[in-house]
């Protein structure tokens, strides 16, 4: 079985984001980059399948040279091959098109990705790849079983679980809960040094949307302290929640 | 745990330190950091309060290759650079000095001498098991009456007929002693000091735990009592070293890691105090805005930064096989001292909160009091440097 995992490099969740001078992108100064956490679940699932079913795992990331860190980390965790699709594309359709065009005809039985990249939160690349390749998909998956040319995926829905079965090849997007990602072992890290990252020109077809502006949320107004007896304070809080915050 | 809930905090890097690391070195640090955030920080205060070592982490750290990671792959180790090893110690000690002590003892004080002084059969038997954490080791040098002056030790090993040795003596302050499967015991013999591997359960050998420490409470410290212990030379004696240089060679390895590790504890305290000071309001302003506190932060981050570059250079020299024990002494002395001072200053910045176990500072600060003393006291390293530059030993 051949598995492809799509990985995105994103700003660390702890980074204090600043808008760049162009007013429509993130200022890269002081940003620490990590693998999008949902992609870590996708990768972990692939490595587990490699261990249980002798699958071959290829990881791909679309981005600039810095995305090699994400790929190297994936190799340290157990991926067999890594490919960097060099591209500046940021529109989800452009990214999905480039990934799908690269993956087409390479015989992947399973394509795994995070259900969304944190930060952008578009949740579109996985499903778009499935549509572009015209293969099955199951999204926001918390449990996955692979049979003989088939898959069975579980997703959490309001008040219950939805079970989806389908035929491979398929795109599965991972949700928190799918597994517990492992830590890279030191031997894995040293092993990754011996593997190479293939670089491919991923010049993407132009996208359908473009980001025109990015603004920080307005500063939070200063808090207010309620005075008086506990009963008075409770009444004041209740009326503030009702009349000002209008939460009920 | 890696994954969406990871609290991914960063090392303090004022001067572009990380830009001087290789990809592997950065990755080793990140994996260790992730591990400490996920597995150590949530549980360590309780272990320190209860005076227990978190034993469940032993095999997890083994799986990740944290023991003896600079030793070669043929013995089940990762073959890391010295700098990567140092970064691992930095992150482990950011968790707790007890955890770093465990890894230092296992890797540098037990696996390293087996690797450097042991027979091929001893290496084949012990190293892969110890790398995985299936077997635990301890290092017995210090005695009740011989600490800074180990050359005077009283523990004695005498040759017996039939390729055997008889060992008698008492060791004290031995990290991991009671939980170890094997002890490296240093003893006087007719050819000078020799090292012996003594297995748990050998008749006459006991390792009672020492209690009552206010420091390194999440680490096991023990006595080793050897009463007419009989060992087989082939399995037990480390054949390739004689004299005090045997144990001192091990200590040089471990001290190198300690010089890195202490900075990890200091970094944790610095970051904690900085965050606290930016949010703690007194006199209508964050206390970080007061000059007195800023002086502390400026001092702390300067010392942390100097320490980082000192050990980085030492690590590069070590990998090039061009370092000296006196250089390791400087790094151990300077960095542990600076780390302890950083923790103390951080403690003051938190006011009363600084003494609570909700924050890691008091634990780190108390731990570093041991680190200041073990592996050669601060004073002894000072005297080693003094001897190095003047050519005159002042301590003997
Ligand atoms: C928690 C903990 C864990 C330890 N783990 C281990 C272990 O795993 N294995 C092991 O073998 N040991 C271990 N030790 C022991 C440690 O290495 C010794 O405590 C250390 O070497 C100092 O020896 P001492 O305590 O006997 O102090 P002493 O040697 O009695 O020193 C007391 C003071 O006198 C000073 N002093 C001594 N000689 C001189 C001199 N010539 N000139 C000036 N000043 C001098 C010292 O600097 C110190 O300030 C551990 C200690 C602790 C606290
Ligand atoms: C074990 C214990 C017992 C105690 N018992 C009592 C008790 O019985 N009764 C009682 O009332 N209190 C008690 N206290 C509280 C103690 O008096 C306070 O902790 C102390 O006044 C400091 O206040 P704080 O902890 O809020 O620190 P903070 O006031 O928040 O100070 C934090 C740091 O900021 C510095 N700082 C604050 N303002 C400035 C400034 N303007 N310029 C420069 N630096 C500044 C401080 O020096 C300190 O380093 C106790 C505390 C402890 C730890």
mmCIF file of N, CA, C and O in Angstrom, chain B residues 191-266:
data_model
loop_
_atom_site.group_PDB
_atom_site.id
_atom_site.type_symbol
_atom_site.label_atom_id
_atom_site.label_comp_id
_atom_site.label_asym_id
_atom_site.label_seq_id
_atom_site.Cartn_x
_atom_site.Cartn_y
_atom_site.Cartn_z
ATOM 1 N N UNK B 191 46.502 -2.735 42.165
ATOM 2 C CA UNK B 191 47.000 -1.929 41.029
ATOM 3 C C UNK B 191 46.296 -0.587 40.949
ATOM 4 O O UNK B 191 46.087 -0.063 39.872
ATOM 5 N N UNK B 192 45.879 -0.048 42.044
ATOM 6 C CA UNK B 192 45.227 1.265 42.022
ATOM 7 C C UNK B 192 43.714 1.121 41.918
ATOM 8 O O UNK B 192 43.169 0.015 42.066
ATOM 9 N N UNK B 193 43.030 2.231 41.652
ATOM 10 C CA UNK B 193 41.562 2.220 41.618
ATOM 11 C C UNK B 193 41.075 1.500 40.363
ATOM 12 O O UNK B 193 41.561 1.758 39.263
ATOM 13 N N UNK B 194 40.122 0.566 40.552
ATOM 14 C CA UNK B 194 39.538 -0.159 39.420
ATOM 15 C C UNK B 194 38.020 -0.081 39.516
ATOM 16 O O UNK B 194 37.458 0.111 40.598
ATOM 17 N N UNK B 195 37.369 -0.246 38.360
ATOM 18 C CA UNK B 195 35.906 -0.215 38.318
ATOM 19 C C UNK B 195 35.323 -1.617 38.193
ATOM 20 O O UNK B 195 35.845 -2.440 37.441
ATOM 21 N N UNK B 196 34.239 -1.870 38.935
ATOM 22 C CA UNK B 196 33.577 -3.180 38.923
ATOM 23 C C UNK B 196 32.085 -3.016 38.652
ATOM 24 O O UNK B 196 31.462 -2.097 39.197
ATOM 25 N N UNK B 197 31.535 -3.910 37.863
ATOM 26 C CA UNK B 197 30.089 -3.934 37.662
ATOM 27 C C UNK B 197 29.510 -4.894 38.683
ATOM 28 O O UNK B 197 29.841 -6.082 38.680
ATOM 29 N N UNK B 198 28.685 -4.362 39.581
ATOM 30 C CA UNK B 198 28.090 -5.207 40.618
ATOM 31 C C UNK B 198 26.585 -5.239 40.396
ATOM 32 O O UNK B 198 25.920 -4.205 40.407
ATOM 33 N N UNK B 199 26.063 -6.445 40.172
ATOM 34 C CA UNK B 199 24.635 -6.556 39.864
ATOM 35 C C UNK B 199 23.799 -6.594 41.131
ATOM 36 O O UNK B 199 24.218 -7.133 42.163
ATOM 37 N N UNK B 200 22.611 -6.020 40.984
ATOM 38 C CA UNK B 200 21.613 -6.078 42.046
ATOM 39 C C UNK B 200 21.418 -7.543 42.444
ATOM 40 O O UNK B 200 21.425 -8.421 41.581
ATOM 41 N N UNK B 201 21.232 -7.797 43.713
ATOM 42 C CA UNK B 201 20.955 -9.167 44.146
ATOM 43 C C UNK B 201 22.208 -9.978 44.437
ATOM 44 O O UNK B 201 22.110 -11.097 44.940
ATOM 45 N N UNK B 202 23.384 -9.431 44.141
ATOM 46 C CA UNK B 202 24.612 -10.155 44.478
ATOM 47 C C UNK B 202 24.698 -10.241 46.006
ATOM 48 O O UNK B 202 24.516 -9.224 46.687
ATOM 49 N N UNK B 203 24.949 -11.448 46.563
ATOM 50 C CA UNK B 203 24.963 -11.561 48.027
ATOM 51 C C UNK B 203 25.947 -10.576 48.668
ATOM 52 O O UNK B 203 27.054 -10.383 48.170
ATOM 53 N N UNK B 204 25.493 -9.905 49.728
ATOM 54 C CA UNK B 204 26.327 -8.944 50.436
ATOM 55 C C UNK B 204 26.212 -7.526 49.910
ATOM 56 O O UNK B 204 26.788 -6.602 50.472
ATOM 57 N N UNK B 205 25.449 -7.361 48.834
ATOM 58 C CA UNK B 205 25.305 -6.020 48.234
ATOM 59 C C UNK B 205 23.904 -5.473 48.507
ATOM 60 O O UNK B 205 22.906 -6.103 48.150
ATOM 61 N N UNK B 206 23.833 -4.298 49.138
ATOM 62 C CA UNK B 206 22.545 -3.647 49.406
ATOM 63 C C UNK B 206 22.614 -2.174 49.046
ATOM 64 O O UNK B 206 23.682 -1.574 49.109
ATOM 65 N N UNK B 207 21.439 -1.605 48.690
ATOM 66 C CA UNK B 207 21.398 -0.201 48.280
ATOM 67 C C UNK B 207 20.215 0.511 48.921
ATOM 68 O O UNK B 207 19.221 0.823 48.272
ATOM 69 N N UNK B 208 20.303 0.793 50.239
ATOM 70 C CA UNK B 208 19.186 1.467 50.911
ATOM 71 C C UNK B 208 19.061 2.924 50.471
ATOM 72 O O UNK B 208 20.066 3.602 50.259
ATOM 73 N N UNK B 209 17.820 3.377 50.319
ATOM 74 C CA UNK B 209 17.573 4.742 49.854
ATOM 75 C C UNK B 209 17.818 5.746 50.980
ATOM 76 O O UNK B 209 17.504 5.487 52.143
ATOM 77 N N UNK B 210 18.367 6.912 50.604
ATOM 78 C CA UNK B 210 18.547 7.998 51.570
ATOM 79 C C UNK B 210 17.333 8.916 51.471
ATOM 80 O O UNK B 210 16.928 9.279 50.387
ATOM 81 N N UNK B 211 16.783 9.295 52.621
ATOM 82 C CA UNK B 211 15.614 10.172 52.614
ATOM 83 C C UNK B 211 15.971 11.503 53.270
ATOM 84 O O UNK B 211 17.052 11.664 53.806
ATOM 85 N N UNK B 212 15.019 12.434 53.220
ATOM 86 C CA UNK B 212 15.216 13.691 53.943
ATOM 87 C C UNK B 212 15.893 14.787 53.146
ATOM 88 O O UNK B 212 16.331 15.780 53.720
ATOM 89 N N UNK B 213 15.962 14.627 51.820
ATOM 90 C CA UNK B 213 16.585 15.680 51.011
ATOM 91 C C UNK B 213 15.614 16.835 50.782
ATOM 92 O O UNK B 213 14.435 16.617 50.524
ATOM 93 N N UNK B 214 16.126 18.062 50.814
ATOM 94 C CA UNK B 214 15.333 19.222 50.387
ATOM 95 C C UNK B 214 15.633 19.571 48.923
ATOM 96 O O UNK B 214 15.208 20.598 48.426
ATOM 97 N N UNK B 215 16.411 18.745 48.275
ATOM 98 C CA UNK B 215 16.889 19.026 46.920
ATOM 99 C C UNK B 215 16.841 17.725 46.134
ATOM 100 O O UNK B 215 16.964 16.647 46.724
ATOM 101 N N UNK B 216 16.649 17.799 44.840
ATOM 102 C CA UNK B 216 16.546 16.594 44.003
ATOM 103 C C UNK B 216 15.599 15.577 44.627
ATOM 104 O O UNK B 216 15.918 14.403 44.736
ATOM 105 N N UNK B 217 14.441 16.078 45.009
ATOM 106 C CA UNK B 217 13.473 15.199 45.676
ATOM 107 C C UNK B 217 12.837 14.212 44.712
ATOM 108 O O UNK B 217 12.359 13.164 45.132
ATOM 109 N N UNK B 218 12.834 14.541 43.413
ATOM 110 C CA UNK B 218 12.290 13.596 42.428
ATOM 111 C C UNK B 218 13.409 12.745 41.832
ATOM 112 O O UNK B 218 13.388 12.391 40.658
ATOM 113 N N UNK B 219 14.397 12.436 42.647
ATOM 114 C CA UNK B 219 15.503 11.587 42.202
ATOM 115 C C UNK B 219 15.832 10.639 43.343
ATOM 116 O O UNK B 219 15.757 11.022 44.505
ATOM 117 N N UNK B 220 16.180 9.401 42.995
ATOM 118 C CA UNK B 220 16.522 8.425 44.032
ATOM 119 C C UNK B 220 17.996 8.571 44.395
ATOM 120 O O UNK B 220 18.848 8.564 43.512
ATOM 121 N N UNK B 221 18.278 8.713 45.671
ATOM 122 C CA UNK B 221 19.671 8.787 46.134
ATOM 123 C C UNK B 221 19.858 7.712 47.200
ATOM 124 O O UNK B 221 18.993 7.555 48.064
ATOM 125 N N UNK B 222 20.967 7.000 47.134
ATOM 126 C CA UNK B 222 21.109 5.811 47.981
ATOM 127 C C UNK B 222 22.515 5.638 48.509
ATOM 128 O O UNK B 222 23.469 6.216 48.003
ATOM 129 N N UNK B 223 22.604 4.764 49.505
ATOM 130 C CA UNK B 223 23.906 4.248 49.916
ATOM 131 C C UNK B 223 24.124 2.947 49.158
ATOM 132 O O UNK B 223 23.159 2.263 48.792
ATOM 133 N N UNK B 224 25.373 2.571 48.969
ATOM 134 C CA UNK B 224 25.686 1.232 48.471
ATOM 135 C C UNK B 224 26.529 0.572 49.559
ATOM 136 O O UNK B 224 27.564 1.113 49.950
ATOM 137 N N UNK B 225 26.047 -0.547 50.045
ATOM 138 C CA UNK B 225 26.782 -1.242 51.094
ATOM 139 C C UNK B 225 27.288 -2.558 50.518
ATOM 140 O O UNK B 225 26.497 -3.359 49.997
ATOM 141 N N UNK B 226 28.600 -2.762 50.568
ATOM 142 C CA UNK B 226 29.192 -3.986 50.008
ATOM 143 C C UNK B 226 29.926 -4.726 51.113
ATOM 144 O O UNK B 226 30.923 -4.236 51.651
ATOM 145 N N UNK B 227 29.373 -5.883 51.494
ATOM 146 C CA UNK B 227 29.983 -6.674 52.563
ATOM 147 C C UNK B 227 30.399 -8.017 52.004
ATOM 148 O O UNK B 227 29.535 -8.850 51.699
ATOM 149 N N UNK B 228 31.685 -8.209 51.807
ATOM 150 C CA UNK B 228 32.212 -9.456 51.248
ATOM 151 C C UNK B 228 31.466 -9.858 49.976
ATOM 152 O O UNK B 228 31.010 -10.997 49.837
ATOM 153 N N UNK B 229 31.326 -8.910 49.097
ATOM 154 C CA UNK B 229 30.653 -9.186 47.830
ATOM 155 C C UNK B 229 31.643 -9.891 46.902
ATOM 156 O O UNK B 229 32.753 -9.392 46.672
ATOM 157 N N UNK B 230 31.249 -11.036 46.371
ATOM 158 C CA UNK B 230 32.125 -11.791 45.473
ATOM 159 C C UNK B 230 31.616 -11.618 44.038
ATOM 160 O O UNK B 230 30.440 -11.852 43.754
ATOM 161 N N UNK B 231 32.501 -11.164 43.150
ATOM 162 C CA UNK B 231 32.120 -11.004 41.741
ATOM 163 C C UNK B 231 33.124 -11.748 40.863
ATOM 164 O O UNK B 231 34.265 -11.963 41.259
ATOM 165 N N UNK B 232 32.654 -12.111 39.659
ATOM 166 C CA UNK B 232 33.553 -12.783 38.708
ATOM 167 C C UNK B 232 34.292 -11.734 37.893
ATOM 168 O O UNK B 232 33.660 -10.837 37.335
ATOM 169 N N UNK B 233 35.577 -11.889 37.795
ATOM 170 C CA UNK B 233 36.390 -10.889 37.100
ATOM 171 C C UNK B 233 35.904 -10.644 35.672
ATOM 172 O O UNK B 233 35.766 -9.498 35.239
ATOM 173 N N UNK B 234 35.603 -11.726 34.945
ATOM 174 C CA UNK B 234 35.271 -11.566 33.538
ATOM 175 C C UNK B 234 34.018 -10.725 33.322
ATOM 176 O O UNK B 234 33.956 -9.878 32.441
ATOM 177 N N UNK B 235 33.018 -10.952 34.167
ATOM 178 C CA UNK B 235 31.777 -10.198 34.009
ATOM 179 C C UNK B 235 31.856 -8.825 34.657
ATOM 180 O O UNK B 235 31.202 -7.877 34.235
ATOM 181 N N UNK B 236 32.645 -8.710 35.717
ATOM 182 C CA UNK B 236 32.532 -7.539 36.574
ATOM 183 C C UNK B 236 33.621 -6.487 36.371
ATOM 184 O O UNK B 236 33.328 -5.289 36.302
ATOM 185 N N UNK B 237 34.866 -6.905 36.285
ATOM 186 C CA UNK B 237 35.956 -5.916 36.241
ATOM 187 C C UNK B 237 35.975 -5.206 34.889
ATOM 188 O O UNK B 237 35.928 -5.847 33.837
ATOM 189 N N UNK B 238 36.047 -3.858 34.922
ATOM 190 C CA UNK B 238 36.217 -3.106 33.672
ATOM 191 C C UNK B 238 37.708 -3.189 33.327
ATOM 192 O O UNK B 238 38.541 -2.602 34.020
ATOM 193 N N UNK B 239 38.059 -3.939 32.263
ATOM 194 C CA UNK B 239 39.468 -4.290 32.078
ATOM 195 C C UNK B 239 40.368 -3.153 31.610
ATOM 196 O O UNK B 239 41.562 -3.182 31.850
ATOM 197 N N UNK B 240 39.805 -2.136 30.944
ATOM 198 C CA UNK B 240 40.695 -1.223 30.217
ATOM 199 C C UNK B 240 41.037 0.078 30.922
ATOM 200 O O UNK B 240 41.418 1.035 30.265
ATOM 201 N N UNK B 241 40.885 0.150 32.245
ATOM 202 C CA UNK B 241 41.335 1.377 32.921
ATOM 203 C C UNK B 241 41.817 1.067 34.326
ATOM 204 O O UNK B 241 41.296 0.175 35.004
ATOM 205 N N UNK B 242 42.841 1.802 34.727
ATOM 206 C CA UNK B 242 43.370 1.682 36.091
ATOM 207 C C UNK B 242 43.632 3.081 36.598
ATOM 208 O O UNK B 242 44.113 3.933 35.847
ATOM 209 N N UNK B 243 43.357 3.308 37.886
ATOM 210 C CA UNK B 243 43.690 4.603 38.498
ATOM 211 C C UNK B 243 42.494 5.543 38.526
ATOM 212 O O UNK B 243 41.427 5.261 37.961
ATOM 213 N N UNK B 244 42.711 6.683 39.162
ATOM 214 C CA UNK B 244 41.645 7.672 39.355
ATOM 215 C C UNK B 244 41.144 8.237 38.028
ATOM 216 O O UNK B 244 40.027 8.747 37.933
ATOM 217 N N UNK B 245 41.970 8.136 36.982
ATOM 218 C CA UNK B 245 41.507 8.664 35.693
ATOM 219 C C UNK B 245 40.278 7.909 35.191
ATOM 220 O O UNK B 245 39.526 8.442 34.371
ATOM 221 N N UNK B 246 40.051 6.694 35.691
ATOM 222 C CA UNK B 246 38.848 5.940 35.303
ATOM 223 C C UNK B 246 37.584 6.696 35.684
ATOM 224 O O UNK B 246 36.844 7.171 34.807
ATOM 225 N N UNK B 247 37.328 6.870 36.990
ATOM 226 C CA UNK B 247 36.123 7.615 37.369
ATOM 227 C C UNK B 247 36.143 9.063 36.882
ATOM 228 O O UNK B 247 35.105 9.597 36.488
ATOM 229 N N UNK B 248 37.299 9.703 36.871
ATOM 230 C CA UNK B 248 37.332 11.110 36.444
ATOM 231 C C UNK B 248 36.946 11.242 34.971
ATOM 232 O O UNK B 248 36.279 12.206 34.580
ATOM 233 N N UNK B 249 37.311 10.269 34.162
ATOM 234 C CA UNK B 249 36.924 10.293 32.736
ATOM 235 C C UNK B 249 35.411 10.270 32.577
ATOM 236 O O UNK B 249 34.841 10.963 31.724
ATOM 237 N N UNK B 250 34.740 9.474 33.417
ATOM 238 C CA UNK B 250 33.270 9.420 33.371
ATOM 239 C C UNK B 250 32.690 10.771 33.774
ATOM 240 O O UNK B 250 31.736 11.272 33.169
ATOM 241 N N UNK B 251 33.273 11.335 34.840
ATOM 242 C CA UNK B 251 32.732 12.591 35.357
ATOM 243 C C UNK B 251 32.859 13.705 34.326
ATOM 244 O O UNK B 251 31.977 14.561 34.218
ATOM 245 N N UNK B 252 33.930 13.688 33.542
ATOM 246 C CA UNK B 252 34.072 14.704 32.500
ATOM 247 C C UNK B 252 32.896 14.627 31.525
ATOM 248 O O UNK B 252 32.351 15.653 31.107
ATOM 249 N N UNK B 253 32.485 13.406 31.181
ATOM 250 C CA UNK B 253 31.340 13.234 30.273
ATOM 251 C C UNK B 253 30.068 13.802 30.902
ATOM 252 O O UNK B 253 29.298 14.524 30.274
ATOM 253 N N UNK B 254 29.843 13.423 32.154
ATOM 254 C CA UNK B 254 28.602 13.831 32.811
ATOM 255 C C UNK B 254 28.576 15.338 33.061
ATOM 256 O O UNK B 254 27.553 15.996 32.888
ATOM 257 N N UNK B 255 29.727 15.880 33.446
ATOM 258 C CA UNK B 255 29.788 17.324 33.728
ATOM 259 C C UNK B 255 29.483 18.148 32.486
ATOM 260 O O UNK B 255 28.904 19.236 32.574
ATOM 261 N N UNK B 256 29.914 17.631 31.359
ATOM 262 C CA UNK B 256 29.605 18.314 30.106
ATOM 263 C C UNK B 256 28.079 18.462 29.975
ATOM 264 O O UNK B 256 27.569 19.539 29.662
ATOM 265 N N UNK B 257 27.369 17.392 30.254
ATOM 266 C CA UNK B 257 25.909 17.433 30.160
ATOM 267 C C UNK B 257 25.285 18.328 31.216
ATOM 268 O O UNK B 257 24.287 19.011 30.968
ATOM 269 N N UNK B 258 25.884 18.345 32.394
ATOM 270 C CA UNK B 258 25.359 19.171 33.483
ATOM 271 C C UNK B 258 25.489 20.657 33.147
ATOM 272 O O UNK B 258 24.601 21.458 33.448
ATOM 273 N N UNK B 259 26.596 21.006 32.501
ATOM 274 C CA UNK B 259 26.805 22.413 32.140
ATOM 275 C C UNK B 259 25.694 22.891 31.205
ATOM 276 O O UNK B 259 25.278 24.049 31.249
ATOM 277 N N UNK B 260 25.190 21.996 30.385
ATOM 278 C CA UNK B 260 24.037 22.320 29.533
ATOM 279 C C UNK B 260 22.742 22.276 30.335
ATOM 280 O O UNK B 260 21.870 23.140 30.218
ATOM 281 N N UNK B 261 22.618 21.228 31.122
ATOM 282 C CA UNK B 261 21.356 20.985 31.809
ATOM 283 C C UNK B 261 20.966 22.115 32.737
ATOM 284 O O UNK B 261 19.812 22.563 32.758
ATOM 285 N N UNK B 262 21.932 22.604 33.513
ATOM 286 C CA UNK B 262 21.631 23.649 34.488
ATOM 287 C C UNK B 262 20.986 24.858 33.806
ATOM 288 O O UNK B 262 20.090 25.495 34.367
ATOM 289 N N UNK B 263 21.411 25.129 32.574
ATOM 290 C CA UNK B 263 20.820 26.259 31.861
ATOM 291 C C UNK B 263 19.343 26.014 31.545
ATOM 292 O O UNK B 263 18.551 26.956 31.462
ATOM 293 N N UNK B 264 18.990 24.756 31.357
ATOM 294 C CA UNK B 264 17.583 24.443 31.095
ATOM 295 C C UNK B 264 16.721 24.811 32.294
ATOM 296 O O UNK B 264 15.647 25.419 32.159
ATOM 297 N N UNK B 265 17.193 24.457 33.492
ATOM 298 C CA UNK B 265 16.457 24.809 34.713
ATOM 299 C C UNK B 265 16.375 26.333 34.832
ATOM 300 O O UNK B 265 15.324 26.900 35.170
ATOM 301 N N UNK B 266 17.483 26.999 34.527
ATOM 302 C CA UNK B 266 17.512 28.462 34.624
ATOM 303 C C UNK B 266 16.552 29.083 33.612
ATOM 304 O O UNK B 266 15.845 30.054 33.926
#
